[in-house]
Amino acid sequence: MTEEEYRNYIDRYVAERRDEIIGTLLDLLRIPSVGSEGSGGAPFGPEVERALRFVTDKASTFGLDVKNVDGYAVHSETGSGSEVAMALTHVDVVPAGSGWTRNPLGEVADGKVFGRGAQDNKGPTVACLYALKALKESGIPLRRRVRHVVGGNEESGFRCVRHYFEVEPLPKYGFSPDACFPLVYAEKGTMNVRVRALLGKETRAGVEKCRILCLLEEISGGEAANMVPDRARAVLRMSPGAEREQGLVLQRLKEGATKVAEVIGGPGPLAFEFSQEPGRIIIRASGKACHASVPWEGTNAVAAVLHLVASLGPTVQNHAAIRFMANAADIYGRGLDIQCEDDITGKLSCNLGVAGTEELGDVADSAAESTPRERGPERGAREVRPDPHSTGRGSSPGSGSSSGGEGSYGQGGGLRRIWGIYNIRYPVQVSGDLLKSKVLAVQRPEGVEVEVVGLGKPHYTDPNSFLVQTLLRIYREESGDQSPPITIGGGTYAKVIPGGVAYGPVRPGRLETAHQPDEHILIGDLLFLVKVYSRALLALANG
């Protein structure tokens, strides 16, 4: 069978199995495969394990050879040979969150399949399953094995594929359908920074000749560091003797809301709601969620709340620390003094993805907690997702920390800390180690601790390579689109494959709905993926 004959074959194959392909995706979307605490053969929790098992069960019914690598990842394959042509997808997803008008566990409407993971990355997973099925059923000879690897930890650290490639060989050629077309040949590096600031007692540097009217008792917002948070909540408690000033503080907050919207920017809308109870003011903010690699496409509700509280100036306790954390959320990294750019991937980006508060124990406990521990392998992930239920207590396994000021944690008794995780994407031509040193040296108020808890290298593949040129040719033949290959701020499994690239699934002009309410994939695009990926894997297997 020639390549042109296979092209005609795959067109017929997909058309005949349209409803079957859609049904398989809906079945996979019904599994809410958000990562969680794992054990044994389910290191990423029972729902991720269920999704991985769904993939291997389906592949087995297709007659493909399957393997489960310790619950971290699975693969299916066809063909023979010592070398491998590979596609890598994942079935773990970020939390659905709020704001959906369709069922986040799968629904077909208006020519689209809706659901968390429809685009990122269950749609491409199903497309690759059927791409291999078509290859096997065609009987076409293959010089290399064609393998589809499916991971369970892409959204929160890449432990899945790192473990997988400790057991299985790297491919001759590989791509990850987890970004956009026509093709991604460069991906920014990633760095996660945790900032913690002492609350409840004014340090020497924070004392102002101004009456303190209130303090930040609580803040919460965000579900994952790799998402721009669209919801946040804060509680201000009036200082003893200042209860009569509560109305004044509330009025100042309402007046500051408009100015905060100007500072935060973004496509909006940004909205605040205020409520009261005796001695307390509750602030709720709503913004616009998006992927952390493009924070300018969203409106960060957590950053908005921090800026609003900081707008009270020294009348709110620890205002210098709160303002530092608000400014650190600048989307280009200016608040952490790490703004930079290059000619390949553009400007550095920064997203405050998750924030919360925690109680501190006595002097010895809090001092012990602030001692950083060394981590194992670096997290070269596409956007690391910390446990959204974590208090941030203690030091995450990290690669460095630095605190501002002496005696910040030695006060004891009823102290609290505010913490935030900042997800940073830096250009491919910039040194991650240099950025790390700049972050740890940033000027900050006393009582503020800065810690680098994840550092991943950027990725670059020669756009003139055989892999890139082959994949571009096939995409262009199927789509008619002659767009050049691109670079992104996100990170994909391509980073773990030397010479690998990201290849789809989002076509130019389509909405990128990953990590957003009403995530979806057009049915026509889902079928398009099966054709492109089957042809691509065939070309890589025999090229």
GROMACS .gro file of C-alpha atoms in nm, residues 79-507:
model
  429
   79GLY     CA    1   0.447  -0.357   1.424
   80SER     CA    2   0.796  -0.491   1.484
   81GLY     CA    3   1.154  -0.374   1.481
   82SER     CA    4   1.411  -0.250   1.730
   83GLU     CA    5   1.324   0.119   1.689
   84VAL     CA    6   1.003   0.297   1.785
   85ALA     CA    7   0.793   0.579   1.642
   86MET     CA    8   0.588   0.718   1.926
   87ALA     CA    9   0.297   0.940   2.021
   88LEU     CA   10   0.261   1.045   2.386
   89THR     CA   11  -0.067   1.158   2.541
   90HIS     CA   12  -0.213   1.171   2.891
   91VAL     CA   13  -0.543   1.100   3.064
   92ASP     CA   14  -0.501   1.295   3.386
   93VAL     CA   15  -0.689   1.625   3.389
   94VAL     CA   16  -0.709   1.942   3.595
   95PRO     CA   17  -1.019   1.990   3.812
   96ALA     CA   18  -1.332   2.089   3.622
   97GLY     CA   19  -1.383   2.402   3.830
   98SER     CA   20  -1.690   2.622   3.797
   99GLY     CA   21  -1.871   2.808   3.520
  100TRP     CA   22  -1.967   2.517   3.294
  101THR     CA   23  -2.281   2.529   3.082
  102ARG     CA   24  -2.225   2.172   2.956
  103ASN     CA   25  -2.156   1.848   3.139
  104PRO     CA   26  -1.784   1.839   3.233
  105LEU     CA   27  -1.807   1.458   3.227
  106GLY     CA   28  -1.899   1.445   2.860
  107GLU     CA   29  -2.172   1.581   2.635
  108VAL     CA   30  -2.224   1.618   2.260
  109ALA     CA   31  -2.381   1.943   2.140
  110ASP     CA   32  -2.348   2.180   1.845
  111GLY     CA   33  -2.102   1.957   1.662
  112LYS     CA   34  -1.866   1.944   1.961
  113VAL     CA   35  -1.771   1.701   2.235
  114PHE     CA   36  -1.763   1.881   2.570
  115GLY     CA   37  -1.588   1.763   2.884
  116ARG     CA   38  -1.282   1.815   3.100
  117GLY     CA   39  -1.004   1.667   2.893
  118ALA     CA   40  -1.183   1.679   2.557
  119GLN     CA   41  -0.897   1.890   2.424
  120ASP     CA   42  -0.637   1.830   2.696
  121ASN     CA   43  -0.574   1.543   2.642
  122LYS     CA   44  -0.839   1.272   2.617
  123GLY     CA   45  -0.950   1.368   2.267
  124PRO     CA   46  -0.597   1.320   2.130
  125THR     CA   47  -0.563   1.000   2.336
  126VAL     CA   48  -0.867   0.849   2.166
  127ALA     CA   49  -0.745   0.976   1.828
  128CYS     CA   50  -0.411   0.799   1.874
  129LEU     CA   51  -0.585   0.478   1.982
  130TYR     CA   52  -0.778   0.472   1.656
  131ALA     CA   53  -0.470   0.580   1.459
  132LEU     CA   54  -0.293   0.263   1.576
  133LYS     CA   55  -0.603   0.051   1.524
  134ALA     CA   56  -0.622   0.169   1.164
  135LEU     CA   57  -0.255   0.095   1.105
  136LYS     CA   58  -0.286  -0.256   1.242
  137GLU     CA   59  -0.600  -0.337   1.047
  138SER     CA   60  -0.451  -0.204   0.724
  139GLY     CA   61  -0.182  -0.473   0.727
  140ILE     CA   62   0.074  -0.227   0.593
  141PRO     CA   63   0.436  -0.332   0.667
  142LEU     CA   64   0.617  -0.122   0.931
  143ARG     CA   65   0.997  -0.090   0.963
  144ARG     CA   66   0.965   0.039   1.318
  145ARG     CA   67   0.720  -0.036   1.595
  146VAL     CA   68   0.446   0.223   1.635
  147ARG     CA   69   0.375   0.291   2.001
  148HIS     CA   70   0.121   0.507   2.184
  149VAL     CA   71   0.225   0.596   2.539
  150VAL     CA   72  -0.036   0.733   2.781
  151GLY     CA   73   0.072   0.897   3.106
  152GLY     CA   74  -0.114   0.970   3.427
  153ASN     CA   75   0.073   1.265   3.576
  154GLU     CA   76   0.125   1.522   3.300
  155GLU     CA   77  -0.067   1.796   3.478
  156SER     CA   78   0.135   1.771   3.797
  157GLY     CA   79   0.495   1.686   3.738
  158PHE     CA   80   0.564   1.433   3.456
  159ARG     CA   81   0.654   1.161   3.707
  160CYS     CA   82   0.462   0.924   3.479
  161VAL     CA   83   0.682   0.948   3.172
  162ARG     CA   84   1.002   0.995   3.371
  163HIS     CA   85   0.938   0.661   3.536
  164TYR     CA   86   0.823   0.510   3.207
  165PHE     CA   87   1.149   0.595   3.031
  166GLU     CA   88   1.349   0.449   3.318
  167VAL     CA   89   1.193   0.117   3.215
  168GLU     CA   90   1.130   0.156   2.841
  169PRO     CA   91   1.361   0.286   2.564
  170LEU     CA   92   1.334   0.633   2.414
  171PRO     CA   93   1.186   0.644   2.064
  172LYS     CA   94   1.366   0.712   1.739
  173TYR     CA   95   1.096   0.970   1.666
  174GLY     CA   96   0.826   1.102   1.891
  175PHE     CA   97   0.559   1.368   1.922
  176SER     CA   98   0.306   1.479   2.182
  177PRO     CA   99  -0.044   1.585   2.067
  178ASP     CA  100  -0.083   1.829   2.355
  179ALA     CA  101  -0.046   2.180   2.215
  180CYS     CA  102  -0.140   2.310   1.871
  181PHE     CA  103  -0.087   2.279   1.499
  182PRO     CA  104   0.095   2.311   1.277
  183LEU     CA  105   0.373   2.204   1.515
  184VAL     CA  106   0.563   2.327   1.822
  185TYR     CA  107   0.941   2.305   1.802
  186ALA     CA  108   1.033   2.505   2.114
  187GLU     CA  109   0.884   2.519   2.464
  188LYS     CA  110   0.972   2.757   2.744
  189GLY     CA  111   1.132   2.639   3.066
  190THR     CA  112   0.926   2.621   3.383
  191MET     CA  113   0.990   2.740   3.736
  192ASN     CA  114   0.760   2.723   4.035
  193VAL     CA  115   0.820   2.971   4.316
  194ARG     CA  116   0.656   2.958   4.656
  195VAL     CA  117   0.628   3.282   4.851
  196ARG     CA  118   0.525   3.283   5.216
  197ALA     CA  119   0.471   3.587   5.434
  198LEU     CA  120   0.417   3.616   5.806
  199LEU     CA  121   0.083   3.756   5.920
  200GLY     CA  122  -0.052   3.855   6.260
  201LYS     CA  123   0.249   4.041   6.397
  202GLU     CA  124   0.410   4.348   6.244
  203THR     CA  125   0.785   4.305   6.201
  204ARG     CA  126   1.021   4.598   6.256
  205ALA     CA  127   1.040   4.679   5.886
  206GLY     CA  128   0.662   4.682   5.858
  207VAL     CA  129   0.584   4.921   6.142
  208GLU     CA  130   0.439   5.249   6.019
  209LYS     CA  131   0.328   5.560   6.200
  210CYS     CA  132  -0.029   5.476   6.114
  211ARG     CA  133  -0.309   5.316   6.307
  212ILE     CA  134  -0.369   4.955   6.201
  213LEU     CA  135  -0.740   4.904   6.147
  214CYS     CA  136  -0.754   4.545   6.021
  215LEU     CA  137  -0.556   4.235   5.935
  216LEU     CA  138  -0.577   3.971   5.665
  217GLU     CA  139  -0.716   3.668   5.843
  218GLU     CA  140  -0.762   3.438   5.546
  219ILE     CA  141  -0.717   3.417   5.171
  220SER     CA  142  -0.788   3.129   4.937
  221GLY     CA  143  -0.807   3.082   4.564
  222GLY     CA  144  -0.691   2.875   4.272
  223GLU     CA  145  -0.699   2.503   4.202
  224ALA     CA  146  -0.371   2.450   4.017
  225ALA     CA  147  -0.053   2.647   3.958
  226ASN     CA  148  -0.093   2.597   3.584
  227MET     CA  149  -0.431   2.771   3.576
  228VAL     CA  150  -0.511   3.141   3.610
  229PRO     CA  151  -0.757   3.139   3.903
  230ASP     CA  152  -1.100   3.282   3.834
  231ARG     CA  153  -1.221   3.277   4.197
  232ALA     CA  154  -1.071   3.407   4.521
  233ARG     CA  155  -1.187   3.486   4.873
  234ALA     CA  156  -1.036   3.687   5.157
  235VAL     CA  157  -1.142   3.771   5.511
  236LEU     CA  158  -1.032   4.091   5.684
  237ARG     CA  159  -1.065   4.103   6.063
  238MET     CA  160  -1.092   4.437   6.237
  239SER     CA  161  -0.825   4.514   6.495
  240PRO     CA  162  -0.928   4.533   6.862
  241GLY     CA  163  -1.074   4.878   6.924
  242ALA     CA  164  -1.118   4.950   6.553
  243GLU     CA  165  -1.457   4.783   6.508
  244ARG     CA  166  -1.627   5.121   6.462
  245GLU     CA  167  -1.405   5.181   6.156
  246GLN     CA  168  -1.539   4.875   5.970
  247GLY     CA  169  -1.768   5.084   5.751
  248LEU     CA  170  -1.478   5.312   5.658
  249VAL     CA  171  -1.259   5.016   5.561
  250LEU     CA  172  -1.539   4.868   5.352
  251GLN     CA  173  -1.588   5.198   5.172
  252ARG     CA  174  -1.216   5.221   5.093
  253LEU     CA  175  -1.223   4.867   4.953
  254LYS     CA  176  -1.513   4.951   4.725
  255GLU     CA  177  -1.337   5.264   4.606
  256GLY     CA  178  -1.017   5.069   4.539
  257ALA     CA  179  -1.189   4.799   4.334
  258THR     CA  180  -1.195   5.008   4.015
  259LYS     CA  181  -0.826   5.093   4.041
  260VAL     CA  182  -0.738   4.728   4.099
  261ALA     CA  183  -0.912   4.633   3.775
  262GLU     CA  184  -0.682   4.876   3.592
  263VAL     CA  185  -0.373   4.726   3.758
  264ILE     CA  186  -0.470   4.365   3.689
  265GLY     CA  187  -0.573   4.422   3.329
  266GLY     CA  188  -0.666   4.116   3.125
  267PRO     CA  189  -0.973   4.057   2.911
  268GLY     CA  190  -1.197   4.060   3.218
  269PRO     CA  191  -1.447   4.075   3.353
  270LEU     CA  192  -1.322   4.131   3.708
  271ALA     CA  193  -1.590   4.160   3.975
  272PHE     CA  194  -1.580   4.200   4.353
  273GLU     CA  195  -1.847   4.115   4.607
  274PHE     CA  196  -1.837   4.234   4.968
  275SER     CA  197  -2.022   4.110   5.273
  276GLN     CA  198  -1.992   4.176   5.645
  277GLU     CA  199  -2.034   4.019   5.983
  278PRO     CA  200  -1.943   4.170   6.320
  279GLY     CA  201  -1.570   4.247   6.313
  280ARG     CA  202  -1.508   4.098   5.968
  281ILE     CA  203  -1.528   4.190   5.599
  282ILE     CA  204  -1.546   3.912   5.341
  283ILE     CA  205  -1.416   3.982   4.990
  284ARG     CA  206  -1.497   3.761   4.693
  285ALA     CA  207  -1.350   3.814   4.348
  286SER     CA  208  -1.427   3.656   4.014
  287GLY     CA  209  -1.206   3.681   3.706
  288LYS     CA  210  -1.137   3.474   3.395
  289ALA     CA  211  -0.959   3.140   3.393
  290CYS     CA  212  -0.707   3.037   3.130
  291HIS     CA  213  -0.386   2.840   3.096
  292ALA     CA  214  -0.094   2.969   3.302
  293SER     CA  215   0.135   2.984   2.998
  294VAL     CA  216  -0.074   3.272   2.858
  295PRO     CA  217  -0.177   3.466   3.170
  296TRP     CA  218  -0.259   3.777   2.963
  297GLU     CA  219  -0.558   3.586   2.828
  298GLY     CA  220  -0.711   3.559   3.176
  299THR     CA  221  -0.794   3.777   3.475
  300ASN     CA  222  -0.632   3.659   3.798
  301ALA     CA  223  -0.880   3.675   4.087
  302VAL     CA  224  -0.620   3.591   4.354
  303ALA     CA  225  -0.387   3.868   4.240
  304ALA     CA  226  -0.684   4.105   4.232
  305VAL     CA  227  -0.775   4.032   4.595
  306LEU     CA  228  -0.415   4.081   4.708
  307HIS     CA  229  -0.392   4.414   4.527
  308LEU     CA  230  -0.723   4.524   4.677
  309VAL     CA  231  -0.616   4.441   5.033
  310ALA     CA  232  -0.278   4.606   4.974
  311SER     CA  233  -0.458   4.921   4.857
  312LEU     CA  234  -0.556   4.983   5.220
  313GLY     CA  235  -0.193   5.076   5.281
  314PRO     CA  236  -0.051   5.065   5.634
  315THR     CA  237  -0.399   5.054   5.786
  316VAL     CA  238  -0.389   4.679   5.713
  317GLN     CA  239  -0.137   4.484   5.916
  318ASN     CA  240   0.163   4.343   5.725
  319HIS     CA  241   0.071   4.555   5.425
  320ALA     CA  242   0.430   4.554   5.290
  321ALA     CA  243   0.433   4.174   5.270
  322ILE     CA  244   0.087   4.164   5.115
  323ARG     CA  245   0.185   4.423   4.856
  324PHE     CA  246   0.500   4.226   4.774
  325MET     CA  247   0.295   3.914   4.703
  326ALA     CA  248   0.050   4.116   4.493
  327ASN     CA  249   0.328   4.275   4.288
  328ALA     CA  250   0.498   3.936   4.247
  329ALA     CA  251   0.194   3.830   4.044
  330ASP     CA  252   0.293   4.064   3.758
  331ILE     CA  253   0.243   3.852   3.447
  332TYR     CA  254   0.585   3.938   3.302
  333GLY     CA  255   0.783   3.869   3.621
  334ARG     CA  256   0.863   4.231   3.703
  335GLY     CA  257   0.753   4.188   4.064
  336LEU     CA  258   1.019   3.920   4.113
  337ASP     CA  259   1.277   4.114   3.908
  338ILE     CA  260   1.306   3.838   3.647
  339GLN     CA  261   1.150   4.001   3.340
  340CYS     CA  262   1.327   3.888   3.020
  341GLU     CA  263   1.266   3.773   2.663
  342ASP     CA  264   1.436   3.619   2.360
  343ASP     CA  265   1.383   3.607   1.984
  344ILE     CA  266   1.257   3.247   1.980
  345THR     CA  267   0.992   3.217   2.252
  346GLY     CA  268   0.934   3.579   2.353
  347LYS     CA  269   0.868   3.715   2.702
  348LEU     CA  270   0.883   3.536   3.034
  349SER     CA  271   0.539   3.487   3.191
  350CYS     CA  272   0.431   3.455   3.554
  351ASN     CA  273   0.106   3.330   3.707
  352LEU     CA  274   0.000   3.327   4.072
  353GLY     CA  275  -0.198   3.004   4.049
  354VAL     CA  276  -0.281   2.906   4.406
  355ALA     CA  277  -0.284   3.091   4.739
  356GLY     CA  278  -0.386   3.015   5.095
  357THR     CA  279  -0.318   3.075   5.463
  358GLU     CA  280  -0.182   2.849   5.735
  359GLU     CA  281  -0.150   2.851   6.113
  360LEU     CA  282   0.197   2.853   6.264
  361GLY     CA  283   0.291   2.655   6.574
  362ASP     CA  284   0.545   2.746   6.837
  363VAL     CA  285   0.897   2.875   6.772
  364ALA     CA  286   1.060   2.535   6.730
  365ASP     CA  287   0.789   2.397   6.503
  366SER     CA  288   0.783   2.691   6.267
  367ALA     CA  289   1.160   2.710   6.247
  368ALA     CA  290   1.178   2.342   6.159
  369GLU     CA  291   0.911   2.381   5.896
  370SER     CA  292   1.099   2.658   5.718
  371THR     CA  293   1.406   2.441   5.661
  372PRO     CA  294   1.413   2.340   5.294
  373ARG     CA  295   1.455   1.977   5.198
  374GLU     CA  296   1.631   1.860   4.885
  375ARG     CA  297   1.414   1.721   4.609
  376GLY     CA  298   1.473   1.433   4.375
  377PRO     CA  299   1.458   1.470   3.997
  378GLU     CA  300   1.380   1.819   3.875
  379ARG     CA  301   1.026   1.883   3.760
  380GLY     CA  302   1.064   1.959   3.392
  381ALA     CA  303   0.690   1.961   3.360
  382ARG     CA  304   0.438   2.140   3.158
  383GLU     CA  305   0.299   2.347   3.452
  384VAL     CA  306   0.334   2.176   3.787
  385ARG     CA  307   0.010   2.136   3.985
  386PRO     CA  308   0.049   2.128   4.362
  387ASP     CA  309  -0.213   1.960   4.575
  388PRO     CA  310  -0.493   2.221   4.587
  389HIS     CA  311  -0.582   2.100   4.936
  390SER     CA  312  -0.231   2.151   5.068
  391THR     CA  313  -0.178   2.425   5.322
  392GLY     CA  314   0.170   2.483   5.190
  393ARG     CA  315   0.301   2.396   5.536
  394GLY     CA  316   0.669   2.320   5.545
  395SER     CA  317   0.905   2.327   5.251
  396SER     CA  318   0.804   2.149   4.936
  397PRO     CA  319   1.086   1.942   4.794
  398GLY     CA  320   1.269   2.217   4.617
  399SER     CA  321   1.594   2.348   4.488
  400GLY     CA  322   1.641   2.649   4.710
  401SER     CA  323   1.487   2.895   4.951
  402SER     CA  324   1.560   3.231   5.103
  403SER     CA  325   1.379   3.432   5.367
  404GLY     CA  326   1.379   3.804   5.417
  405GLY     CA  327   1.465   3.928   5.762
  406GLU     CA  328   1.572   3.771   6.087
  407GLY     CA  329   1.337   3.652   6.355
  408SER     CA  330   1.041   3.640   6.120
  409TYR     CA  331   0.913   3.308   6.250
  410GLY     CA  332   1.026   3.333   6.608
  411GLN     CA  333   0.726   3.509   6.756
  412GLY     CA  334   0.512   3.207   6.847
  413GLY     CA  335   0.149   3.187   6.945
  414GLY     CA  336  -0.132   3.240   6.698
  415LEU     CA  337   0.071   3.357   6.402
  416ARG     CA  338  -0.039   3.287   6.047
  417ARG     CA  339   0.130   3.278   5.709
  418ILE     CA  340  -0.003   3.357   5.366
  419TRP     CA  341   0.144   3.150   5.083
  420GLY     CA  342   0.126   3.152   4.706
  421ILE     CA  343   0.259   2.937   4.421
  422TYR     CA  344   0.385   3.135   4.119
  423ASN     CA  345   0.417   2.941   3.793
  424ILE     CA  346   0.682   3.093   3.567
  425ARG     CA  347   0.762   3.016   3.200
  426TYR     CA  348   1.101   3.143   3.085
  427PRO     CA  349   1.249   3.177   2.733
  428VAL     CA  350   1.456   2.897   2.581
  429GLN     CA  351   1.771   3.111   2.556
  430VAL     CA  352   1.763   3.214   2.923
  431SER     CA  353   1.941   3.021   3.199
  432GLY     CA  354   1.704   2.871   3.454
  433ASP     CA  355   1.980   2.869   3.715
  434LEU     CA  356   2.034   3.242   3.662
  435LEU     CA  357   1.663   3.311   3.707
  436LYS     CA  358   1.659   3.098   4.019
  437SER     CA  359   1.943   3.297   4.174
  438LYS     CA  360   1.766   3.624   4.088
  439VAL     CA  361   1.442   3.506   4.247
  440LEU     CA  362   1.616   3.405   4.568
  441ALA     CA  363   1.794   3.740   4.584
  442VAL     CA  364   1.489   3.958   4.515
  443GLN     CA  365   1.441   4.250   4.754
  444ARG     CA  366   1.146   4.188   4.986
  445PRO     CA  367   1.006   4.291   5.323
  446GLU     CA  368   1.110   4.127   5.646
  447GLY     CA  369   0.911   3.813   5.718
  448VAL     CA  370   0.876   3.710   5.353
  449GLU     CA  371   1.025   3.378   5.240
  450VAL     CA  372   1.090   3.293   4.875
  451GLU     CA  373   1.156   2.937   4.764
  452VAL     CA  374   1.209   2.772   4.426
  453VAL     CA  375   1.014   2.445   4.437
  454GLY     CA  376   1.042   2.333   4.076
  455LEU     CA  377   1.276   2.406   3.786
  456GLY     CA  378   1.235   2.257   3.439
  457LYS     CA  379   1.456   2.316   3.138
  458PRO     CA  380   1.327   2.458   2.809
  459HIS     CA  381   1.308   2.242   2.497
  460TYR     CA  382   1.421   2.309   2.140
  461THR     CA  383   1.416   2.093   1.826
  462ASP     CA  384   1.570   2.192   1.493
  463PRO     CA  385   1.280   2.298   1.267
  464ASN     CA  386   1.470   2.155   0.969
  465SER     CA  387   1.487   1.803   1.115
  466PHE     CA  388   1.331   1.499   0.943
  467LEU     CA  389   1.068   1.473   1.215
  468VAL     CA  390   0.956   1.835   1.187
  469GLN     CA  391   0.951   1.840   0.809
  470THR     CA  392   0.763   1.509   0.788
  471LEU     CA  393   0.495   1.613   1.036
  472LEU     CA  394   0.456   1.953   0.873
  473ARG     CA  395   0.409   1.794   0.531
  474ILE     CA  396   0.136   1.561   0.651
  475TYR     CA  397  -0.049   1.833   0.842
  476ARG     CA  398  -0.036   2.064   0.541
  477GLU     CA  399  -0.160   1.794   0.306
  478GLU     CA  400  -0.457   1.718   0.531
  479SER     CA  401  -0.545   2.076   0.624
  480GLY     CA  402  -0.429   2.294   0.336
  481ASP     CA  403  -0.284   2.529   0.599
  482GLN     CA  404   0.070   2.649   0.524
  483SER     CA  405   0.137   2.814   0.862
  484PRO     CA  406   0.495   2.790   0.990
  485PRO     CA  407   0.586   2.592   1.304
  486ILE     CA  408   0.561   2.783   1.631
  487THR     CA  409   0.686   2.806   1.990
  488ILE     CA  410   0.481   2.802   2.311
  489GLY     CA  411   0.502   2.888   2.678
  490GLY     CA  412   0.342   2.563   2.785
  491GLY     CA  413   0.533   2.242   2.836
  492THR     CA  414   0.447   1.901   2.691
  493TYR     CA  415   0.580   1.547   2.694
  494ALA     CA  416   0.797   1.650   2.398
  495LYS     CA  417   1.042   1.777   2.660
  496VAL     CA  418   1.130   1.424   2.767
  497ILE     CA  419   1.206   1.307   2.411
  498PRO     CA  420   1.532   1.425   2.251
  499GLY     CA  421   1.430   1.587   1.924
  500GLY     CA  422   1.060   1.555   2.006
  501VAL     CA  423   0.787   1.806   1.922
  502ALA     CA  424   0.428   1.888   2.012
  503TYR     CA  425   0.184   1.824   1.727
  504GLY     CA  426  -0.174   1.944   1.765
  505PRO     CA  427  -0.449   1.904   1.865
  506VAL     CA  428  -0.565   2.267   1.839
  507ARG     CA  429  -0.584   2.399   1.483
   0.00000   0.00000   0.00000
